[in-house]
Coordinates of C-alpha atoms in Angstrom, one line a residue:
M1386 CA 108.2 101.6 117.8
D1387 CA 106.4 103.2 120.6
T1388 CA 103.1 105.2 120.4
A1389 CA 104.9 108.6 120.9
H1390 CA 107.0 108.0 117.8
I1391 CA 104.1 106.8 115.8
L1392 CA 102.0 109.9 116.8
Q1393 CA 105.0 112.2 115.9
F1394 CA 105.3 110.6 112.5
V1395 CA 101.6 110.9 111.7
D1396 CA 101.5 114.5 113.0
E1397 CA 104.5 115.4 110.8
V1398 CA 103.0 113.8 107.7
V1399 CA 99.6 115.4 108.3
C1400 CA 101.2 118.7 108.8
A1401 CA 103.3 118.4 105.7
K1402 CA 100.2 117.6 103.6
T1403 CA 97.5 119.7 105.3
D1404 CA 99.5 122.4 107.2
K1405 CA 97.5 121.3 110.3
R1406 CA 98.6 119.5 113.4
L1407 CA 96.8 116.7 115.2
N1408 CA 94.8 117.8 118.2
D1409 CA 94.7 116.0 121.5
L1410 CA 91.5 114.0 120.7
E1411 CA 92.9 112.9 117.3
R1412 CA 96.0 111.7 119.1
K1413 CA 94.0 109.8 121.7
I1414 CA 91.9 108.2 118.9
I1415 CA 95.0 107.0 117.0
E1416 CA 96.4 105.6 120.2
G1417 CA 93.1 104.0 121.2
I1418 CA 92.6 102.4 117.8
L1419 CA 96.1 100.9 118.0
K1420 CA 95.2 99.5 121.4
R1421 CA 92.0 98.1 119.9
Q1422 CA 89.8 100.3 122.1
K1423 CA 86.2 101.2 121.4
Y1424 CA 85.3 104.8 120.8
S1425 CA 83.4 104.8 124.1
D1426 CA 86.6 103.9 125.9
I1427 CA 88.6 106.5 124.0
A1428 CA 85.9 109.1 124.9
D1429 CA 86.1 108.1 128.6
T1430 CA 89.9 108.6 128.6
Y1431 CA 89.6 112.0 126.8
G1432 CA 86.5 113.2 128.6
C1433 CA 84.0 113.6 125.8
T1434 CA 81.0 111.7 124.5
A1435 CA 81.3 108.5 122.5
G1436 CA 79.4 110.1 119.7
H1437 CA 81.9 113.0 119.5
A1438 CA 84.9 110.7 119.6
K1439 CA 83.3 108.5 116.8
D1440 CA 82.6 111.6 114.6
V1441 CA 86.1 113.0 115.1
G1442 CA 87.5 109.5 114.5
Y1443 CA 85.6 109.2 111.2
E1444 CA 86.9 112.5 110.0
L1445 CA 90.5 111.6 111.1
L1446 CA 90.4 108.3 109.3
Q1447 CA 89.2 110.1 106.1
M1448 CA 92.0 112.7 106.4
L1449 CA 94.6 109.9 106.9
S1450 CA 93.2 108.2 103.8
D1451 CA 93.8 111.4 101.8
V1452 CA 97.2 112.0 103.4
F1453 CA 98.5 108.4 102.8
G1454 CA 96.8 107.9 99.5
E1455 CA 95.1 104.7 100.6
S1456 CA 91.9 103.8 102.4
V1457 CA 92.3 104.0 106.2
D1458 CA 89.8 102.6 108.6
K1459 CA 89.8 101.5 112.2
G1460 CA 90.6 97.9 111.2
N1461 CA 93.6 98.6 109.0
L1462 CA 95.2 101.7 110.6
E1463 CA 98.0 99.6 112.1
S1464 CA 99.0 98.0 108.8
V1465 CA 98.7 101.3 106.9
L1466 CA 101.1 102.9 109.4
E1467 CA 103.4 100.0 109.2
R1468 CA 103.7 100.4 105.5
Q1469 CA 104.0 104.2 105.8
L1470 CA 106.7 104.0 108.4
N1471 CA 108.7 101.6 106.0
L1472 CA 109.7 99.5 108.9
N1473 CA 109.4 95.8 109.5
L1474 CA 109.5 95.3 113.2
N1475 CA 110.3 92.1 115.0
V1476 CA 107.3 91.5 117.2
G1477 CA 107.8 87.9 118.4
D1478 CA 104.6 86.1 119.2
R1479 CA 101.7 88.2 117.7
N1480 CA 99.2 86.5 119.9
T1481 CA 100.8 88.0 123.0
T1482 CA 102.7 91.1 121.8
N1483 CA 101.0 94.1 120.3
F1484 CA 102.8 95.2 117.1
W1485 CA 103.4 98.7 118.4
D1486 CA 104.8 97.6 121.7
S1487 CA 108.0 96.3 120.1
N1488 CA 111.1 98.5 120.0
T1489 CA 113.2 96.1 118.0
I1490 CA 113.9 97.0 114.4
K1491 CA 114.4 93.9 112.2
Y1492 CA 115.4 95.8 109.1
I1493 CA 114.6 99.1 107.3
N1494 CA 113.2 99.1 103.8
S1495 CA 115.2 102.1 102.3
C1496 CA 113.9 101.5 98.8
S1497 CA 110.4 102.8 99.5
E1498 CA 109.8 106.5 99.4
L1499 CA 108.7 108.5 102.4
P1500 CA 105.5 110.4 102.1
T1501 CA 106.2 113.8 100.5
P1502 CA 103.9 116.8 100.5
T1503 CA 102.0 117.4 97.3
L1504 CA 101.9 120.9 95.9
D1505 CA 98.4 122.3 95.2
K1506 CA 98.8 123.0 91.5
S1507 CA 96.1 125.7 91.6
Q1508 CA 98.3 127.8 93.8
P1509 CA 101.7 129.2 92.8
A1510 CA 104.7 127.8 94.6
T1511 CA 105.6 130.0 97.6
P1512 CA 108.9 130.3 99.4
D1513 CA 107.0 129.3 102.6
Y1514 CA 105.9 126.0 101.1
Q1515 CA 109.4 125.2 99.9
A1516 CA 110.9 126.2 103.3
S1517 CA 108.4 124.0 105.2
T1518 CA 109.1 121.1 102.8
N1519 CA 112.8 121.5 103.4
Q1520 CA 112.3 121.7 107.1
V1521 CA 110.4 118.4 107.2
K1522 CA 113.2 116.7 105.1
I1523 CA 115.9 118.2 107.5
E1524 CA 114.0 116.8 110.5
M1525 CA 113.7 113.4 108.8
V1526 CA 117.4 113.2 108.2
G1527 CA 118.1 113.0 111.9
K1528 CA 115.3 110.5 112.5
L1529 CA 116.5 108.2 109.7
R1530 CA 120.0 108.3 111.0
Q1531 CA 118.7 107.2 114.4
L1532 CA 117.1 104.3 112.6
G1533 CA 120.5 103.3 111.2
L1534 CA 120.2 104.5 107.6
K1535 CA 123.4 105.7 106.0
D1536 CA 123.7 109.2 104.4
E1537 CA 123.5 107.7 100.9
Q1538 CA 120.3 105.9 101.7
I1539 CA 118.8 109.0 103.3
A1540 CA 119.7 111.1 100.3
E1541 CA 118.0 108.6 98.0
V1542 CA 114.8 108.3 100.1
L1543 CA 114.4 112.0 100.6
G1544 CA 115.5 113.0 97.1
L1545 CA 118.3 115.2 98.4
A1546 CA 121.8 115.7 97.2
L1547 CA 124.3 113.5 99.2
E1548 CA 126.4 116.6 100.0
M1549 CA 123.3 118.3 101.5
V1550 CA 122.6 115.3 103.8
K1551 CA 126.2 115.1 104.9
Q1552 CA 126.1 118.8 105.9
M1553 CA 123.0 118.3 108.2
D1554 CA 123.8 117.5 111.8

């Protein structure tokens, strides 16, 4: 799976949980971490100081920990995203091939649940929240089809009625 798809996935999950999108520096930090770059190299690429990139990176990793419900740091970001994406990719020789450079899907684990937004129980449910949750699920249907899942699997993973999934194009 390429970096663009990974960033899109993270952005969608973050948006579903926090109602905020990743900014350009956060995207560069995720990309840089996956390429095993230092914060100083990421800062040079983005055009900011290494200290600023490190501060933003720390806050980003804390936010991802909250969003994914598990501790995320620079050393385990790749494995956390692998689990969250529910994909097991065929990477060949790990000594020469970066995990994220592979585009070959070995198989998809359709038994695990995709991240779903959690409702703030202190706030009453609003139609906007329900609409945004449904929109995320609708967008995920197309992506899951592209990955080869059948409508039955998609309905199970997203917690939707099979008829609803079949109606989405």
